[in-house]
PDB file of C-alpha atoms and ligand atoms in Angstrom:
ATOM      1  CA  MET A  26       4.165   5.270-116.019  1.00 87.00           C
ATOM      2  CA  ALA A  27       2.152   2.271-114.766  1.00 91.00           C
ATOM      3  CA  PRO A  28      -0.437   2.970-112.053  1.00 95.00           C
ATOM      4  CA  LEU A  29       1.020   2.641-108.572  1.00 95.00           C
ATOM      5  CA  LEU A  30      -0.539   0.755-105.654  1.00 96.00           C
ATOM      6  CA  ARG A  31       0.504   2.238-102.336  1.00 96.00           C
ATOM      7  CA  LYS A  32      -0.504   1.613 -98.762  1.00 95.00           C
ATOM      8  CA  ALA A  33      -2.728   4.417 -97.448  1.00 95.00           C
ATOM      9  CA  ASP A  34      -2.088   6.136 -94.124  1.00 93.00           C
ATOM     10  CA  SER A  35      -3.952   8.598 -91.921  1.00 92.00           C
ATOM     11  CA  GLY A  36      -2.921  11.492 -94.220  1.00 94.00           C
ATOM     12  CA  ASP A  37      -5.109   9.926 -96.936  1.00 95.00           C
ATOM     13  CA  LEU A  38      -8.364  10.036 -94.948  1.00 94.00           C
ATOM     14  CA  GLU A  39      -9.934  12.912 -96.938  1.00 94.00           C
ATOM     15  CA  THR A  40      -9.095  11.326-100.295  1.00 95.00           C
ATOM     16  CA  VAL A  41     -10.506   8.002 -99.157  1.00 95.00           C
ATOM     17  CA  LEU A  42     -13.715   9.538 -97.759  1.00 95.00           C
ATOM     18  CA  SER A  43     -14.356  11.537-100.905  1.00 95.00           C
ATOM     19  CA  LEU A  44     -13.950   8.396-103.036  1.00 96.00           C
ATOM     20  CA  GLU A  45     -16.094   6.384-100.624  1.00 95.00           C
ATOM     21  CA  ASN A  46     -18.943   8.919-100.689  1.00 95.00           C
ATOM     22  CA  ALA A  47     -18.840   9.094-104.494  1.00 95.00           C
ATOM     23  CA  CYS A  48     -18.996   5.286-104.833  1.00 96.00           C
ATOM     24  CA  PHE A  49     -21.381   3.895-102.201  1.00 94.00           C
ATOM     25  CA  THR A  50     -24.978   4.501-101.054  1.00 91.00           C
ATOM     26  CA  ASP A  51     -23.989   3.223 -97.570  1.00 91.00           C
ATOM     27  CA  PRO A  52     -20.477   4.697 -97.216  1.00 93.00           C
ATOM     28  CA  TRP A  53     -18.103   3.754 -94.431  1.00 92.00           C
ATOM     29  CA  THR A  54     -17.688   6.480 -91.806  1.00 91.00           C
ATOM     30  CA  PRO A  55     -14.270   8.019 -90.937  1.00 91.00           C
ATOM     31  CA  GLY A  56     -14.182   5.793 -87.827  1.00 89.00           C
ATOM     32  CA  MET A  57     -14.521   2.672 -89.950  1.00 89.00           C
ATOM     33  CA  PHE A  58     -11.374   3.598 -91.884  1.00 90.00           C
ATOM     34  CA  LYS A  59      -9.417   4.472 -88.754  1.00 85.00           C
ATOM     35  CA  SER A  60      -7.834   1.096 -88.031  1.00 82.00           C
ATOM     36  CA  ALA A  61      -7.008   0.444 -91.697  1.00 87.00           C
ATOM     37  CA  LEU A  62      -5.306   3.841 -92.030  1.00 91.00           C
ATOM     38  CA  GLU A  63      -3.480   3.932 -88.728  1.00 88.00           C
ATOM     39  CA  GLY A  64      -1.870   0.510 -89.110  1.00 82.00           C
ATOM     40  CA  GLY A  65      -1.399  -2.142 -86.477  1.00 79.00           C
ATOM     41  CA  SER A  66      -4.670  -3.900 -87.348  1.00 83.00           C
ATOM     42  CA  PHE A  67      -5.616  -6.769 -89.642  1.00 90.00           C
ATOM     43  CA  GLU A  68      -7.166  -4.323 -92.134  1.00 92.00           C
ATOM     44  CA  GLU A  69      -5.052  -2.681 -94.799  1.00 94.00           C
ATOM     45  CA  LEU A  70      -6.062  -0.073 -97.340  1.00 96.00           C
ATOM     46  CA  TYR A  71      -4.260   0.496-100.623  1.00 97.00           C
ATOM     47  CA  LEU A  72      -4.727   3.392-103.050  1.00 97.00           C
ATOM     48  CA  LEU A  73      -4.276   3.035-106.780  1.00 98.00           C
ATOM     49  CA  GLU A  74      -2.710   6.187-108.214  1.00 97.00           C
ATOM     50  CA  ASP A  75      -2.413   7.006-111.898  1.00 96.00           C
ATOM     51  CA  GLU A  76      -0.316  10.018-112.848  1.00 95.00           C
ATOM     52  CA  GLY A  77      -0.325  11.046-109.190  1.00 92.00           C
ATOM     53  CA  LYS A  78      -4.137  10.997-108.862  1.00 94.00           C
ATOM     54  CA  CYS A  79      -6.045   8.501-106.749  1.00 96.00           C
ATOM     55  CA  VAL A  80      -8.385   6.497-109.012  1.00 97.00           C
ATOM     56  CA  GLY A  81      -9.532   3.826-106.565  1.00 98.00           C
ATOM     57  CA  TYR A  82      -8.831   1.812-103.483  1.00 98.00           C
ATOM     58  CA  VAL A  83      -8.965  -1.717-102.164  1.00 97.00           C
ATOM     59  CA  CYS A  84      -9.354  -2.626 -98.503  1.00 96.00           C
ATOM     60  CA  ILE A  85      -8.244  -6.086 -97.438  1.00 96.00           C
ATOM     61  CA  TYR A  86      -8.092  -8.090 -94.234  1.00 95.00           C
ATOM     62  CA  ILE A  87      -5.479 -10.722 -93.591  1.00 95.00           C
ATOM     63  CA  PHE A  88      -5.585 -13.095 -90.647  1.00 95.00           C
ATOM     64  CA  ASP A  89      -3.226 -16.040 -90.750  1.00 94.00           C
ATOM     65  CA  ASP A  90      -3.866 -17.882 -94.027  1.00 96.00           C
ATOM     66  CA  GLU A  91      -7.303 -16.336 -94.639  1.00 97.00           C
ATOM     67  CA  GLY A  92      -7.930 -13.113 -96.476  1.00 97.00           C
ATOM     68  CA  GLU A  93     -10.902 -10.935 -97.291  1.00 98.00           C
ATOM     69  CA  VAL A  94     -11.496  -8.283 -99.913  1.00 98.00           C
ATOM     70  CA  MET A  95     -13.505  -5.926 -97.718  1.00 96.00           C
ATOM     71  CA  SER A  96     -14.100  -3.214-100.283  1.00 95.00           C
ATOM     72  CA  VAL A  97     -12.957  -2.100-103.691  1.00 97.00           C
ATOM     73  CA  CYS A  98     -13.988   0.981-105.610  1.00 97.00           C
ATOM     74  CA  VAL A  99     -13.005   3.068-108.595  1.00 98.00           C
ATOM     75  CA  HIS A 100     -13.803   6.759-109.057  1.00 97.00           C
ATOM     76  CA  PRO A 101     -17.070   7.071-111.076  1.00 97.00           C
ATOM     77  CA  GLY A 102     -15.261   9.055-113.770  1.00 97.00           C
ATOM     78  CA  LYS A 103     -12.554   6.393-114.177  1.00 97.00           C
ATOM     79  CA  ARG A 104     -14.560   3.182-114.585  1.00 98.00           C
ATOM     80  CA  ARG A 105     -14.260   0.557-117.336  1.00 98.00           C
ATOM     81  CA  LEU A 106     -10.592   1.380-117.807  1.00 97.00           C
ATOM     82  CA  GLY A 107      -9.241  -1.702-116.056  1.00 97.00           C
ATOM     83  CA  TYR A 108      -8.499  -0.094-112.677  1.00 98.00           C
ATOM     84  CA  GLY A 109     -10.966  -2.346-110.772  1.00 98.00           C
ATOM     85  CA  LYS A 110      -9.346  -5.468-112.196  1.00 98.00           C
ATOM     86  CA  MET A 111      -5.897  -4.056-111.388  1.00 98.00           C
ATOM     87  CA  LEU A 112      -6.923  -3.400-107.747  1.00 98.00           C
ATOM     88  CA  VAL A 113      -8.326  -6.913-107.282  1.00 98.00           C
ATOM     89  CA  ASP A 114      -5.431  -8.652-109.061  1.00 97.00           C
ATOM     90  CA  ARG A 115      -2.818  -6.735-107.076  1.00 97.00           C
ATOM     91  CA  ALA A 116      -4.653  -7.349-103.788  1.00 97.00           C
ATOM     92  CA  LEU A 117      -4.749 -11.089-104.541  1.00 98.00           C
ATOM     93  CA  ALA A 118      -1.050 -11.132-105.463  1.00 97.00           C
ATOM     94  CA  LEU A 119      -0.218  -9.328-102.226  1.00 96.00           C
ATOM     95  CA  MET A 120      -2.257 -11.787-100.175  1.00 97.00           C
ATOM     96  CA  LYS A 121      -0.634 -14.757-101.906  1.00 97.00           C
ATOM     97  CA  GLU A 122       2.837 -13.353-101.121  1.00 96.00           C
ATOM     98  CA  ARG A 123       1.775 -13.125 -97.474  1.00 95.00           C
ATOM     99  CA  GLY A 124       0.766 -16.811 -97.362  1.00 96.00           C
ATOM    100  CA  VAL A 125      -3.006 -16.435 -97.702  1.00 97.00           C
ATOM    101  CA  LYS A 126      -4.670 -19.618 -98.931  1.00 97.00           C
ATOM    102  CA  ASP A 127      -8.356 -18.668 -99.202  1.00 98.00           C
ATOM    103  CA  VAL A 128      -9.889 -15.275 -99.942  1.00 98.00           C
ATOM    104  CA  PHE A 129     -13.512 -14.384 -99.174  1.00 98.00           C
ATOM    105  CA  LEU A 130     -15.734 -11.407 -99.960  1.00 98.00           C
ATOM    106  CA  GLU A 131     -19.334 -10.238 -99.755  1.00 98.00           C
ATOM    107  CA  VAL A 132     -21.109  -8.320-102.478  1.00 97.00           C
ATOM    108  CA  ARG A 133     -24.603  -6.903-102.959  1.00 97.00           C
ATOM    109  CA  LYS A 134     -26.764  -9.308-104.969  1.00 97.00           C
ATOM    110  CA  SER A 135     -27.704  -6.558-107.457  1.00 97.00           C
ATOM    111  CA  ASN A 136     -24.133  -5.282-107.987  1.00 97.00           C
ATOM    112  CA  SER A 137     -23.654  -6.766-111.442  1.00 97.00           C
ATOM    113  CA  SER A 138     -20.476  -4.842-112.271  1.00 98.00           C
ATOM    114  CA  ALA A 139     -18.704  -5.986-109.073  1.00 98.00           C
ATOM    115  CA  LEU A 140     -20.006  -9.538-109.542  1.00 98.00           C
ATOM    116  CA  ALA A 141     -18.602  -9.630-113.082  1.00 98.00           C
ATOM    117  CA  LEU A 142     -15.309  -8.242-111.790  1.00 98.00           C
ATOM    118  CA  TYR A 143     -15.048 -10.858-109.024  1.00 98.00           C
ATOM    119  CA  CYS A 144     -16.136 -13.781-111.263  1.00 98.00           C
ATOM    120  CA  GLY A 145     -13.525 -12.661-113.795  1.00 98.00           C
ATOM    121  CA  ALA A 146     -10.897 -12.758-111.032  1.00 97.00           C
ATOM    122  CA  GLY A 147     -11.825 -16.385-110.251  1.00 97.00           C
ATOM    123  CA  PHE A 148     -14.172 -15.990-107.262  1.00 98.00           C
ATOM    124  CA  THR A 149     -17.072 -18.452-107.007  1.00 98.00           C
ATOM    125  CA  LEU A 150     -20.344 -18.201-105.115  1.00 98.00           C
ATOM    126  CA  ILE A 151     -20.390 -20.106-101.808  1.00 98.00           C
ATOM    127  CA  GLY A 152     -23.394 -18.648 -99.985  1.00 98.00           C
ATOM    128  CA  GLU A 153     -25.768 -15.806 -99.202  1.00 98.00           C
ATOM    129  CA  ARG A 154     -26.415 -13.573 -96.201  1.00 97.00           C
ATOM    130  CA  LYS A 155     -30.031 -12.387 -95.984  1.00 98.00           C
ATOM    131  CA  LYS A 156     -30.615  -8.634 -95.514  1.00 97.00           C
ATOM    132  CA  TYR A 157     -26.903  -8.111 -94.857  1.00 96.00           C
ATOM    133  CA  TYR A 158     -26.720  -4.583 -96.298  1.00 95.00           C
ATOM    134  CA  ARG A 159     -28.601  -1.398 -95.451  1.00 93.00           C
ATOM    135  CA  HIS A 160     -29.408   1.726 -97.506  1.00 92.00           C
ATOM    136  CA  PRO A 161     -31.001  -0.084 -99.279  1.00 94.00           C
ATOM    137  CA  THR A 162     -31.562  -3.365 -97.465  1.00 96.00           C
ATOM    138  CA  GLU A 163     -30.266  -6.182 -99.617  1.00 96.00           C
ATOM    139  CA  ASP A 164     -28.888  -9.725 -99.440  1.00 97.00           C
ATOM    140  CA  ALA A 165     -25.165 -10.334 -99.777  1.00 98.00           C
ATOM    141  CA  LEU A 166     -23.598 -12.997-101.923  1.00 98.00           C
ATOM    142  CA  VAL A 167     -20.548 -14.637-100.326  1.00 98.00           C
ATOM    143  CA  MET A 168     -17.727 -15.543-102.699  1.00 98.00           C
ATOM    144  CA  LYS A 169     -14.453 -17.397-102.315  1.00 98.00           C
ATOM    145  CA  LYS A 170     -11.253 -17.832-104.264  1.00 98.00           C
ATOM    146  CA  SER A 171      -8.538 -20.323-103.392  1.00 98.00           C
ATOM    147  CA  LEU A 172      -4.940 -19.166-103.812  1.00 97.00           C
ATOM    148  CA  LYS A 173      -3.553 -22.649-103.258  1.00 86.00           C
ATOM    149  CA  GLU A 174      -1.449 -23.959-106.137  1.00 68.00           C
TER     150      GLU A 174
HETATM  151  C1  LIG B 207     -16.999  -2.590-109.413  1.00 65.64           C
HETATM  152  C2  LIG B 207     -15.952  -1.538-109.821  1.00 65.64           C
HETATM  153  C3  LIG B 207     -14.873  -1.510-108.756  1.00 65.64           C
HETATM  154  C4  LIG B 207     -15.356  -1.942-111.176  1.00 65.64           C
HETATM  155  O1  LIG B 207     -14.302  -1.047-111.465  1.00 65.64           O
HETATM  156  P1  LIG B 207     -13.817  -0.759-112.978  1.00 65.64           P
HETATM  157  O2  LIG B 207     -12.525  -0.063-112.910  1.00 65.64           O
HETATM  158  O3  LIG B 207     -14.897  -0.122-113.748  1.00 65.64           O
HETATM  159  O4  LIG B 207     -13.617  -2.257-113.518  1.00 65.64           O
HETATM  160  P2  LIG B 207     -12.670  -2.702-114.735  1.00 65.64           P
HETATM  161  O5  LIG B 207     -12.678  -1.667-115.809  1.00 65.64           O
HETATM  162  O6  LIG B 207     -11.370  -3.143-114.203  1.00 65.64           O
HETATM  163  O7  LIG B 207     -13.469  -3.960-115.259  1.00 65.64           O
HETATM  164  C5  LIG B 207     -13.067  -5.298-114.941  1.00 65.64           C
HETATM  165  C6  LIG B 207     -14.231  -6.231-115.217  1.00 65.64           C
HETATM  166  O8  LIG B 207     -15.310  -5.962-114.319  1.00 65.64           O
HETATM  167  C7  LIG B 207     -16.553  -6.150-115.007  1.00 65.64           C
HETATM  168  N1  LIG B 207     -17.282  -4.881-115.051  1.00 65.64           N
HETATM  169  C8  LIG B 207     -16.859  -3.693-114.581  1.00 65.64           C
HETATM  170  N2  LIG B 207     -17.834  -2.767-114.742  1.00 65.64           N
HETATM  171  C9  LIG B 207     -18.880  -3.401-115.317  1.00 65.64           C
HETATM  172  C10 LIG B 207     -20.179  -2.978-115.723  1.00 65.64           C
HETATM  173  N3  LIG B 207     -20.588  -1.712-115.556  1.00 65.64           N
HETATM  174  N4  LIG B 207     -21.009  -3.898-116.276  1.00 65.64           N
HETATM  175  C11 LIG B 207     -20.600  -5.185-116.438  1.00 65.64           C
HETATM  176  N5  LIG B 207     -19.375  -5.643-116.083  1.00 65.64           N
HETATM  177  C12 LIG B 207     -18.532  -4.759-115.523  1.00 65.64           C
HETATM  178  C13 LIG B 207     -16.211  -6.653-116.388  1.00 65.64           C
HETATM  179  O9  LIG B 207     -16.173  -8.060-116.345  1.00 65.64           O
HETATM  180  C14 LIG B 207     -14.833  -6.080-116.597  1.00 65.64           C
HETATM  181  O10 LIG B 207     -14.061  -6.802-117.507  1.00 65.64           O
HETATM  182  P3  LIG B 207     -14.084  -6.375-119.064  1.00 65.64           P
HETATM  183  O11 LIG B 207     -13.757  -4.903-119.085  1.00 65.64           O
HETATM  184  O12 LIG B 207     -13.037  -7.241-119.657  1.00 65.64           O
HETATM  185  O13 LIG B 207     -15.478  -6.629-119.540  1.00 65.64           O
HETATM  186  C15 LIG B 207     -16.622  -0.130-109.988  1.00 65.64           C
HETATM  187  O14 LIG B 207     -17.750  -0.248-110.828  1.00 65.64           O
HETATM  188  C16 LIG B 207     -17.013   0.532-108.701  1.00 65.64           C
HETATM  189  O15 LIG B 207     -16.227   1.214-108.053  1.00 65.64           O
HETATM  190  N6  LIG B 207     -18.303   0.384-108.276  1.00 65.64           N
HETATM  191  C17 LIG B 207     -18.793   1.036-107.077  1.00 65.64           C
HETATM  192  C18 LIG B 207     -18.213   0.409-105.826  1.00 65.64           C
HETATM  193  C19 LIG B 207     -18.568  -1.052-105.712  1.00 65.64           C
HETATM  194  O16 LIG B 207     -19.690  -1.469-105.986  1.00 65.64           O
HETATM  195  N7  LIG B 207     -17.577  -1.865-105.259  1.00 65.64           N
HETATM  196  C20 LIG B 207     -17.720  -3.300-105.126  1.00 65.64           C
HETATM  197  C21 LIG B 207     -18.394  -3.703-103.899  1.00 65.64           C
HETATM  198  S1  LIG B 207     -17.328  -3.763-102.511  1.00 65.64           S
END
């Protein structure tokens, strides 16, 4: 069966936190996931499940015709299998369906795997934010993809 993308809810908090802590040096706290998991906010979190197991997630933000890929991650034991690309492609398709015209994201300057993933999905560099990240401190690259025909 093809991997399934499903919207996460508050019952998924533990799964999401365990993935988050395995993937990032500066993980989001439970509070930061609260609005995305409880609904009713602009943030939405989707889990990618393969054979019933969560292999990754993507968190997006939609406001009017602008979207943002806030975070994407794949379980360390499941990388280079195409799940990251699947998460980004499905998130973009979902945003397009919802009328989003431009999608933005920020990524650590040194994160070559994520940069390759985003460039492959059609994002281009539009700017930098100095010392944007902590643990460790690092600049962010700002990228954009247009979903207009
Ligand atoms: C970035 C990340 C999501 C990629 O997930 P993944 O499932 O391994 O990616 P995929 O297998 O779908 O790869 C898609 C493309 O991404 C690029 N890529 C992924 N991992 C890469 C690596 N280690 N080195 C170079 N390019 C890489 C490649 O272009 C790849 O295409 P290809 O396989 O045709 O060469 C994953 O490495 C991850 O979770 N990293 C930690 C969290 C993170 O940094 N998230 C992004 C910042 S928000």
